[in-house]
Amino acid sequence: MSHAPMPRPPEPSTARVVEVRVAPVPLDRLTPLLAPERVGELGRHVAAVRRLLGGRTVWNINSTARGGGVAEMLHGLVAYAAGAGLTVRWLTVGGGPEFFAVTKRLHNRLHGSPGDGGALDAAARATYDATLAAQEQQVLDLVQPGDVVLLHDPQTAGLAQVLRRRGVWVVWRCHVGVDEHDQWTREAWAFLRDLVEPAHACVFSREQFAPDWVDRRWLRIIPPSLDPFSPKNVGLGAEEIDALVHREEMVVEGGPVPSRDARVVLQVSRWDRLKDMGGVLDAFSRHLDALPSDVHLVLAGPETTGVADDPEAVEVLAACREQWQSLPAAARERSHLLSVPMDDLDENARTINALQRWATVGIQKSLAEGFGLTVTEPMWKGRPVVASAVGGIRDQVEDGVCGLLLDDPRDGEALVGALASLLADPERCERMGRAAHLRVRDHYLADRHLIQYAELFGQLLESGEA
Ligand code: UDP
């Protein structure tokens, strides 16, 4: 008889609930960017949901306050919702390395990739359950019956049942997925199904990501959004941009980011295999001759100690560095690996912002992508993007209008070809950059996102008792 190994208990120091405090921001900060009818619509929805919520709190629960798209978005949305007079709070759950190894495995498999190859078996489930069970009471001490809870991603799905039993409205918000389900996605969904099913409603970024057992009456498609006034996206002066992109401490391979007489193409990503930073570097060095000689590649990601729920990062960055070191000198001279410090989050965001403004073209060669704020961000800054035609990137980038899409994310030659064609035609680049900015303004700002949540909460609260 075989015994599943006993899971080690989660590390007490990390497995605890922490509240992330966000200062409210008045909603009318967005007003100058929006057409008057959009402002009116937002005001009406917010007033309606405020009335329906009465004294209730809307909670967000995820697993990190920094690094990655979910944390990025929550900072903005929580601030605006609080500024609109709603009571919105944000909690993070913690976990030991074993918990995050399991949730990263789920994350990878929901993207159709085996990840670390480990099993999603009874032992994995026991680790997962034990970590959340240890934090359940802390959540229940805060959340009251009748409140609304948004649980983000697989890391928190396991809280749905206990919250529902407590008479709380539970929405599971999944930020990841692939269009075509396969053995890996099916395995992840088999793990998650009974954890997710107690939720009253599910939110996905794309319809195709939702497995067929999700109740369509309570499935909502809500794509992410960015905050134009956050440190990540706010306008920066030329001198500040110059200083930020040349912060010396962040260069891990290659010389400093070149000065203005060269042009930069940039991919910003967490050090995650599915973002394929290595694939970008490989394509760039192999097809260097296809690009004008003033073009440099910059790959920028967070310092690898900075993102608590991302155990792959150290390995992926190390592999990229090794790869860089083995490149011919000509490619090394024109490629730069940056690891952007995470100790000061505002400074990190401003640095990414500056890099995105410094770049002529944004790249996102992801092999799978739930949405890809790293596509939205350069678009907002008026940069065209060259990106894989996968997941949420397909919704954002109109091919040939705001950038160029790559049908095969693994085709490095096509990537460089697309970059070369844009870089050869600065006017087209500018035109596409303008279209990219308008696309974000019209589809991916916080007002649309808040309205969609307000609608869902209204429908839930009017549907009966939690
Ligand atoms: N990001 C950052 N610093 C970095 C790398 C990434 O702040 O060094 C941010 C990036 O600007 C974006 C988010 O992390 O806002 C990544 O979100 P995305 O939706 O692209 O992908 P995810 O990381 O959630 O898979």
Coordinates of C-alpha atoms and ligand atoms in Angstrom, one line a residue:
M1 CA 0.0 0.0 0.0
S2 CA 1.4 3.4 -0.9
H3 CA 1.0 6.4 1.4
A4 CA 0.9 9.9 0.2
P5 CA 3.7 11.8 1.8
M6 CA 2.5 13.9 4.8
P7 CA 2.5 17.5 3.8
R8 CA 4.8 19.6 6.0
P9 CA 2.7 22.2 7.8
P10 CA 2.9 25.7 6.2
E11 CA 5.5 28.0 7.6
P12 CA 3.8 29.9 10.3
S13 CA 5.7 33.1 9.5
T14 CA 4.4 33.3 6.0
A15 CA 1.0 31.6 6.2
R16 CA -1.0 34.5 7.5
V17 CA -3.5 37.0 6.3
V18 CA -2.2 40.5 5.8
E19 CA -4.3 43.5 4.9
V20 CA -3.0 45.7 2.1
R21 CA -3.9 49.4 2.8
V22 CA -4.6 51.5 -0.2
A23 CA -5.3 55.2 0.0
P24 CA -8.6 56.2 -1.7
V25 CA -8.4 58.2 -4.9
P26 CA -11.4 60.3 -6.1
L27 CA -13.0 58.8 -9.2
D28 CA -13.2 62.2 -10.8
R29 CA -9.4 61.9 -11.4
L30 CA -10.4 59.9 -14.4
T31 CA -12.9 62.5 -15.7
P32 CA -10.6 64.4 -18.0
L33 CA -9.8 61.3 -19.9
L34 CA -13.4 60.2 -20.5
A35 CA -16.2 61.3 -22.7
P36 CA -19.0 63.0 -20.7
E37 CA -21.4 60.1 -21.3
R38 CA -18.9 57.7 -19.8
V39 CA -18.5 59.8 -16.7
G40 CA -22.3 59.9 -16.4
E41 CA -22.6 56.1 -16.8
L42 CA -19.9 55.5 -14.2
G43 CA -21.5 57.8 -11.7
R44 CA -24.9 56.1 -12.1
H45 CA -23.5 52.6 -11.6
V46 CA -21.4 53.5 -8.6
A47 CA -24.4 55.3 -7.0
A48 CA -26.6 52.2 -7.6
V49 CA -24.2 49.7 -6.2
R50 CA -23.4 51.9 -3.2
R51 CA -27.1 51.9 -2.4
L52 CA -27.4 48.2 -2.8
L53 CA -24.3 47.4 -0.7
G54 CA -25.5 49.6 2.1
G55 CA -22.9 49.0 4.9
R56 CA -21.4 45.9 3.4
T57 CA -17.8 45.6 2.6
V58 CA -16.3 44.3 -0.7
W59 CA -13.2 42.3 0.0
N60 CA -10.5 41.3 -2.5
I61 CA -8.3 38.3 -1.5
N62 CA -5.2 37.3 -3.5
S63 CA -1.7 36.1 -2.6
T64 CA 0.6 39.0 -3.2
A65 CA 0.6 42.8 -2.8
R66 CA 3.3 43.2 -5.4
G67 CA 4.6 41.8 -8.7
G68 CA 2.3 40.7 -11.5
G69 CA -0.9 41.9 -13.0
V70 CA -3.3 41.1 -10.2
A71 CA -1.6 43.2 -7.6
E72 CA -1.0 46.0 -10.1
M73 CA -4.7 46.2 -10.9
L74 CA -5.9 45.9 -7.3
H75 CA -3.9 48.9 -6.2
G76 CA -5.8 51.0 -8.7
L77 CA -9.3 49.5 -8.5
V78 CA -9.4 49.4 -4.7
A79 CA -8.3 53.1 -4.6
Y80 CA -10.9 54.2 -7.0
A81 CA -13.7 52.2 -5.4
A82 CA -12.8 53.5 -2.0
G83 CA -12.7 57.0 -3.5
A84 CA -16.2 56.5 -4.8
G85 CA -17.4 55.9 -1.2
L86 CA -17.6 52.1 -1.3
T87 CA -16.0 50.1 1.6
V88 CA -13.5 48.0 -0.2
R89 CA -10.6 46.1 1.5
W90 CA -7.8 43.9 0.3
L91 CA -6.3 40.9 2.0
T92 CA -3.4 38.6 1.0
V93 CA -3.0 35.0 2.1
G94 CA 0.5 33.7 2.6
G95 CA 2.0 30.3 2.2
G96 CA 5.2 28.3 2.4
P97 CA 7.3 27.3 -0.7
E98 CA 5.3 24.1 -1.0
F99 CA 2.0 25.9 -1.3
F100 CA 3.3 28.2 -3.9
A101 CA 4.9 25.3 -5.8
V102 CA 1.4 23.8 -6.0
T103 CA -0.3 27.0 -7.0
K104 CA 2.4 27.8 -9.6
R105 CA 1.8 24.3 -11.0
L106 CA -1.9 25.1 -11.3
H107 CA -1.0 28.5 -12.9
N108 CA 1.2 26.8 -15.5
R109 CA -1.3 24.1 -16.2
L110 CA -4.1 26.5 -16.7
H111 CA -1.9 27.9 -19.4
G112 CA -1.5 24.5 -21.0
S113 CA 2.0 23.9 -19.7
P114 CA 3.3 21.2 -17.3
G115 CA 5.3 23.7 -15.3
D116 CA 7.6 21.9 -12.8
G117 CA 6.1 18.6 -13.9
G118 CA 5.1 17.7 -10.3
A119 CA 1.8 16.0 -9.5
L120 CA -1.5 17.6 -8.6
D121 CA -2.4 14.7 -6.4
A122 CA -3.7 14.1 -2.9
A123 CA -0.5 15.3 -1.4
A124 CA -0.6 18.5 -3.4
R125 CA -4.2 19.0 -2.4
A126 CA -3.4 18.4 1.2
T127 CA -0.7 21.1 1.1
Y128 CA -3.1 23.5 -0.5
D129 CA -5.9 22.8 1.9
A130 CA -3.7 23.0 5.0
T131 CA -2.3 26.3 4.0
L132 CA -5.7 27.9 3.5
A133 CA -7.3 26.2 6.4
A134 CA -4.6 27.7 8.7
Q135 CA -5.7 31.2 7.5
E136 CA -9.5 30.6 7.3
Q137 CA -10.2 31.9 10.8
Q138 CA -8.3 35.1 10.2
V139 CA -10.5 35.7 7.1
L140 CA -13.7 34.8 8.9
D141 CA -12.8 37.2 11.8
L142 CA -12.9 40.1 9.3
V143 CA -15.5 39.2 6.6
Q144 CA -19.1 39.5 7.7
P145 CA -22.2 37.7 6.4
G146 CA -23.7 39.6 3.5
D147 CA -20.3 41.0 2.5
V148 CA -19.0 40.4 -1.0
V149 CA -15.7 38.7 -1.5
L150 CA -13.6 38.6 -4.7
L151 CA -11.2 35.6 -4.6
H152 CA -8.5 36.0 -7.1
D153 CA -6.9 33.1 -8.9
P154 CA -6.2 29.5 -7.8
Q155 CA -4.3 30.6 -4.7
T156 CA -7.5 31.6 -3.0
A157 CA -10.2 29.4 -4.6
G158 CA -10.1 27.1 -1.6
L159 CA -11.7 29.8 0.6
A160 CA -15.0 29.9 -1.4
Q161 CA -16.8 27.1 0.5
V162 CA -16.1 28.3 4.0
L163 CA -17.1 31.9 3.0
R164 CA -20.3 30.8 1.3
R165 CA -21.3 28.8 4.4
R166 CA -20.8 32.0 6.4
G167 CA -23.4 33.7 4.2
V168 CA -21.0 35.8 2.2
W169 CA -21.3 36.5 -1.5
V170 CA -18.4 34.8 -3.2
V171 CA -17.0 35.7 -6.7
W172 CA -14.0 33.8 -8.0
R173 CA -12.0 35.9 -10.4
C174 CA -9.7 33.9 -12.6
H175 CA -7.0 36.0 -14.4
V176 CA -5.4 33.1 -16.3
G177 CA -6.2 30.7 -19.1
V178 CA -5.8 29.4 -22.6
D179 CA -8.2 29.3 -25.5
E180 CA -7.7 25.6 -26.2
H181 CA -8.1 23.2 -23.3
D182 CA -5.7 20.2 -23.2
Q183 CA -4.5 17.5 -20.8
W184 CA -2.8 20.1 -18.6
T185 CA -5.7 22.5 -18.3
R186 CA -8.0 19.5 -17.6
E187 CA -5.8 18.4 -14.8
A188 CA -5.7 21.8 -13.2
W189 CA -9.5 22.2 -13.6
A190 CA -10.0 18.7 -12.0
F191 CA -8.1 20.0 -9.0
L192 CA -9.9 23.3 -8.8
R193 CA -13.5 22.3 -9.7
D194 CA -14.8 21.5 -6.3
L195 CA -13.0 24.4 -4.8
V196 CA -14.5 26.9 -7.3
E197 CA -18.0 25.5 -7.5
P198 CA -19.2 26.9 -4.2
A199 CA -18.6 30.4 -5.5
H200 CA -21.8 32.3 -6.5
A201 CA -20.2 33.7 -9.7
C202 CA -17.1 33.4 -11.7
V203 CA -15.2 36.1 -13.7
F204 CA -12.8 35.3 -16.5
S205 CA -10.9 37.6 -18.8
R206 CA -12.0 35.7 -21.9
E207 CA -15.0 33.4 -22.4
Q208 CA -12.7 30.6 -23.9
F209 CA -10.9 30.3 -20.6
A210 CA -13.9 29.1 -18.6
P211 CA -14.3 25.3 -18.3
D212 CA -17.7 24.0 -19.4
W213 CA -19.0 23.2 -15.9
V214 CA -19.0 26.9 -14.9
D215 CA -22.6 28.0 -14.6
R216 CA -23.1 30.3 -17.6
R217 CA -25.8 32.3 -15.8
W218 CA -23.2 33.4 -13.3
L219 CA -20.2 33.7 -15.6
R220 CA -19.0 37.2 -16.5
I221 CA -16.2 38.2 -18.9
I222 CA -14.4 41.2 -17.4
P223 CA -11.0 42.0 -19.0
P224 CA -8.4 43.8 -16.8
S225 CA -7.7 47.5 -17.0
L226 CA -4.9 50.0 -16.2
D227 CA -4.8 53.1 -14.1
P228 CA -3.5 56.0 -16.2
F229 CA -2.5 57.9 -13.0
S230 CA -0.6 55.2 -11.2
P231 CA 3.2 55.5 -11.0
K232 CA 3.3 52.8 -13.7
N233 CA 1.5 54.9 -16.2
V234 CA 1.5 58.5 -15.3
G235 CA 3.3 60.9 -17.6
L236 CA 7.0 61.5 -16.7
G237 CA 9.4 64.3 -17.6
A238 CA 12.3 63.6 -20.0
E239 CA 14.9 64.1 -17.4
E240 CA 13.2 61.7 -15.0
I241 CA 12.9 59.1 -17.7
D242 CA 16.5 59.4 -18.5
A243 CA 17.6 59.0 -14.9
L244 CA 15.3 56.1 -14.3
V245 CA 16.3 54.0 -17.3
H246 CA 19.9 54.5 -16.4
R247 CA 19.7 53.2 -12.8
E248 CA 22.9 51.2 -12.7
E249 CA 22.0 48.8 -10.0
M250 CA 19.4 47.1 -12.1
V251 CA 21.7 46.0 -15.0
V252 CA 22.4 42.3 -14.6
E253 CA 23.8 41.5 -18.0
G254 CA 24.9 43.9 -20.8
G255 CA 25.8 47.5 -20.6
P256 CA 23.4 50.2 -19.4
V257 CA 20.4 51.0 -21.5
P258 CA 21.7 52.9 -24.5
S259 CA 21.3 56.7 -24.9
R260 CA 18.9 58.3 -27.3
D261 CA 21.0 57.8 -30.4
A262 CA 19.9 54.1 -30.3
R263 CA 16.4 52.7 -30.4
V264 CA 15.2 50.2 -27.8
V265 CA 12.7 47.3 -28.2
L266 CA 11.5 46.1 -24.8
Q267 CA 9.9 43.2 -23.1
V268 CA 8.8 43.6 -19.5
S269 CA 7.8 40.5 -17.7
R270 CA 8.0 38.5 -14.6
W271 CA 10.7 35.8 -14.9
D272 CA 8.2 33.2 -15.9
R273 CA 8.8 30.6 -18.6
L274 CA 5.6 31.3 -20.3
K275 CA 6.6 34.9 -21.0
D276 CA 9.5 33.4 -23.0
M277 CA 12.1 36.1 -22.2
G278 CA 14.7 33.5 -23.4
G279 CA 12.9 33.1 -26.7
V280 CA 13.0 36.9 -27.3
L281 CA 16.8 36.9 -26.6
D282 CA 17.3 33.9 -28.8
A283 CA 15.3 35.4 -31.7
F284 CA 17.1 38.8 -31.3
S285 CA 20.6 37.3 -31.4
R286 CA 19.9 34.8 -34.2
H287 CA 18.4 37.4 -36.5
L288 CA 20.4 40.4 -35.4
D289 CA 21.3 41.2 -39.0
A290 CA 17.6 41.7 -40.0
L291 CA 17.4 44.7 -37.6
P292 CA 18.8 48.2 -38.1
S293 CA 22.2 48.5 -36.4
D294 CA 21.0 51.1 -33.8
V295 CA 18.4 48.7 -32.3
H296 CA 19.0 47.3 -28.8
L297 CA 16.9 44.8 -26.9
V298 CA 16.0 45.3 -23.3
L299 CA 14.5 42.6 -21.2
A300 CA 13.3 43.8 -17.8
G301 CA 11.8 41.9 -14.9
P302 CA 11.4 42.2 -11.2
E303 CA 14.2 41.4 -8.8
T304 CA 13.7 37.7 -8.2
T305 CA 13.3 38.0 -4.4
G306 CA 10.4 40.4 -4.9
V307 CA 7.4 38.3 -5.9
A308 CA 6.4 36.0 -3.1
D309 CA 4.1 33.7 -5.1
D310 CA 6.5 33.2 -8.1
P311 CA 8.9 30.3 -7.2
E312 CA 10.2 29.9 -10.8
A313 CA 11.7 33.3 -11.1
V314 CA 15.2 32.7 -9.8
E315 CA 15.7 29.8 -12.2
V316 CA 14.3 31.5 -15.2
L317 CA 16.4 34.6 -14.7
A318 CA 19.5 32.5 -14.1
A319 CA 18.8 30.6 -17.4
C320 CA 18.4 33.9 -19.3
R321 CA 21.7 35.2 -17.9
E322 CA 23.5 32.0 -18.9
Q323 CA 22.0 32.3 -22.3
W324 CA 23.1 35.9 -22.6
Q325 CA 26.7 35.0 -21.6
S326 CA 26.9 32.4 -24.3
L327 CA 25.8 34.8 -27.1
P328 CA 28.3 36.2 -29.7
A329 CA 29.8 39.5 -28.8
A330 CA 27.7 41.4 -31.4
A331 CA 24.4 40.3 -29.7
R332 CA 25.8 40.9 -26.2
E333 CA 26.6 44.4 -27.1
R334 CA 23.0 45.1 -28.1
S335 CA 21.1 43.2 -25.5
H336 CA 20.5 44.1 -21.9
L337 CA 19.0 42.2 -19.0
L338 CA 17.5 44.3 -16.2
S339 CA 16.4 43.2 -12.8
V340 CA 14.3 46.0 -11.4
P341 CA 14.5 46.4 -7.5
M342 CA 11.2 45.7 -5.7
D343 CA 11.9 47.2 -2.3
D344 CA 10.3 50.5 -3.3
L345 CA 7.2 49.7 -5.3
D346 CA 6.6 53.2 -6.5
E347 CA 10.2 53.4 -7.8
N348 CA 9.8 50.0 -9.4
A349 CA 6.7 51.2 -11.2
R350 CA 8.2 54.5 -12.3
T351 CA 11.2 52.6 -13.7
I352 CA 9.1 50.3 -15.7
N353 CA 7.1 53.3 -16.8
A354 CA 10.2 55.1 -17.9
L355 CA 11.5 52.0 -19.8
Q356 CA 8.2 51.7 -21.6
R357 CA 8.5 55.4 -22.6
W358 CA 12.1 55.0 -23.6
A359 CA 11.3 52.1 -25.9
T360 CA 10.2 52.5 -29.6
V361 CA 8.3 49.2 -29.7
G362 CA 7.0 46.9 -27.0
I363 CA 7.3 43.2 -27.3
Q364 CA 5.3 40.4 -25.6
K365 CA 6.4 37.0 -26.9
S366 CA 4.3 35.1 -24.4
L367 CA 3.5 31.4 -25.1
A368 CA 0.2 31.9 -23.2
E369 CA -1.2 35.0 -21.7
G370 CA -4.4 35.6 -19.6
F371 CA -4.5 39.2 -20.6
G372 CA -1.1 40.9 -20.5
L373 CA -0.9 44.3 -18.8
T374 CA 2.6 44.5 -20.2
V375 CA 0.9 44.9 -23.6
T376 CA -1.7 47.4 -22.3
E377 CA 1.0 49.6 -20.7
P378 CA 3.2 50.4 -23.7
M379 CA 0.0 50.8 -25.8
W380 CA -1.2 53.5 -23.3
K381 CA 2.1 55.2 -23.8
G382 CA 1.6 55.4 -27.5
R383 CA 3.9 52.5 -28.4
P384 CA 3.0 49.9 -31.0
V385 CA 3.5 46.3 -29.8
V386 CA 4.7 43.1 -31.5
A387 CA 3.1 40.3 -29.5
S388 CA 2.0 36.7 -29.7
A389 CA -1.6 36.1 -30.8
V390 CA -2.5 34.3 -27.6
G391 CA -5.2 34.7 -25.0
G392 CA -6.0 38.3 -23.9
I393 CA -3.4 39.8 -26.2
R394 CA -5.7 39.0 -29.1
D395 CA -8.4 41.1 -27.6
Q396 CA -6.1 44.0 -27.0
V397 CA -4.1 44.3 -30.2
E398 CA -5.9 44.8 -33.4
D399 CA -3.4 43.3 -35.8
G400 CA -1.9 45.9 -38.2
V401 CA -3.6 48.7 -36.4
C402 CA -2.0 49.0 -32.9
G403 CA 0.8 46.6 -33.6
L404 CA 1.6 43.3 -35.1
L405 CA 0.5 39.9 -33.9
L406 CA 2.5 36.7 -34.3
D407 CA 0.4 33.7 -35.1
D408 CA 3.1 31.3 -33.9
P409 CA 4.5 32.5 -30.5
R410 CA 7.6 30.3 -31.0
D411 CA 8.6 31.8 -34.4
G412 CA 11.5 34.0 -33.5
E413 CA 12.2 34.9 -37.1
A414 CA 8.7 36.2 -37.5
L415 CA 9.1 38.3 -34.3
V416 CA 12.3 39.9 -35.6
G417 CA 10.7 40.4 -39.1
A418 CA 7.8 42.2 -37.5
L419 CA 10.1 44.4 -35.4
A420 CA 12.2 45.2 -38.5
S421 CA 9.2 46.2 -40.6
L422 CA 8.0 48.5 -37.9
L423 CA 11.4 50.0 -37.2
A424 CA 11.9 50.7 -40.9
D425 CA 8.8 52.9 -41.0
P426 CA 8.8 55.4 -38.1
E427 CA 5.7 57.1 -39.4
R428 CA 3.8 53.8 -39.3
C429 CA 5.1 53.2 -35.8
E430 CA 3.7 56.5 -34.7
R431 CA 0.4 55.9 -36.3
M432 CA 0.1 52.5 -34.7
G433 CA 1.2 54.0 -31.3
R434 CA -1.6 56.6 -31.5
A435 CA -4.2 53.8 -32.3
A436 CA -2.8 51.7 -29.5
H437 CA -3.3 54.6 -27.0
L438 CA -6.9 55.1 -28.2
R439 CA -7.7 51.4 -27.9
V440 CA -6.7 51.4 -24.3
R441 CA -8.6 54.6 -23.6
D442 CA -11.7 53.1 -25.1
H443 CA -11.6 49.6 -23.7
Y444 CA -9.1 49.1 -20.8
L445 CA -9.5 51.9 -18.3
A446 CA -10.9 51.5 -14.8
D447 CA -14.3 53.0 -15.5
R448 CA -15.3 50.1 -17.7
H449 CA -13.9 47.6 -15.2
L450 CA -15.7 49.2 -12.2
I451 CA -19.0 49.3 -14.1
Q452 CA -18.8 45.6 -14.9
Y453 CA -18.1 44.7 -11.2
A454 CA -20.9 47.1 -10.1
E455 CA -23.3 45.3 -12.5
L456 CA -22.3 41.9 -11.2
F457 CA -22.6 42.8 -7.5
G458 CA -26.0 44.4 -8.2
Q459 CA -27.2 41.3 -9.9
L460 CA -25.9 39.1 -7.0
L461 CA -27.4 41.2 -4.2
E462 CA -30.8 41.4 -6.0
S463 CA -30.9 37.7 -6.6
G464 CA -31.7 36.8 -2.9
E465 CA -29.7 35.9 0.2
A466 CA -26.1 34.8 0.0
Ligands
UDP1 N1 5.9 44.4 -13.6 C1 6.5 45.3 -12.8 N2 7.9 45.1 -12.6 C2 8.6 44.2 -13.3 C3 7.9 43.3 -14.2 C4 6.5 43.4 -14.3 O1 5.9 46.1 -12.2 O2 9.8 44.2 -13.2 C5 4.4 44.6 -13.8 C6 4.0 44.9 -15.2 O3 4.3 46.3 -15.5 C7 2.6 44.6 -15.2 C8 2.5 43.4 -14.3 O4 3.7 43.4 -13.5 O5 1.8 45.7 -14.6 C9 2.4 42.1 -15.1 O6 1.1 41.9 -15.5 P1 0.7 41.0 -16.7 O7 -0.8 41.0 -16.8 O8 1.4 41.4 -17.9 O9 1.2 39.5 -16.4 P2 1.3 38.6 -15.1 O10 2.6 39.0 -14.4 O11 0.1 39.0 -14.2 O12 1.3 37.2 -15.6

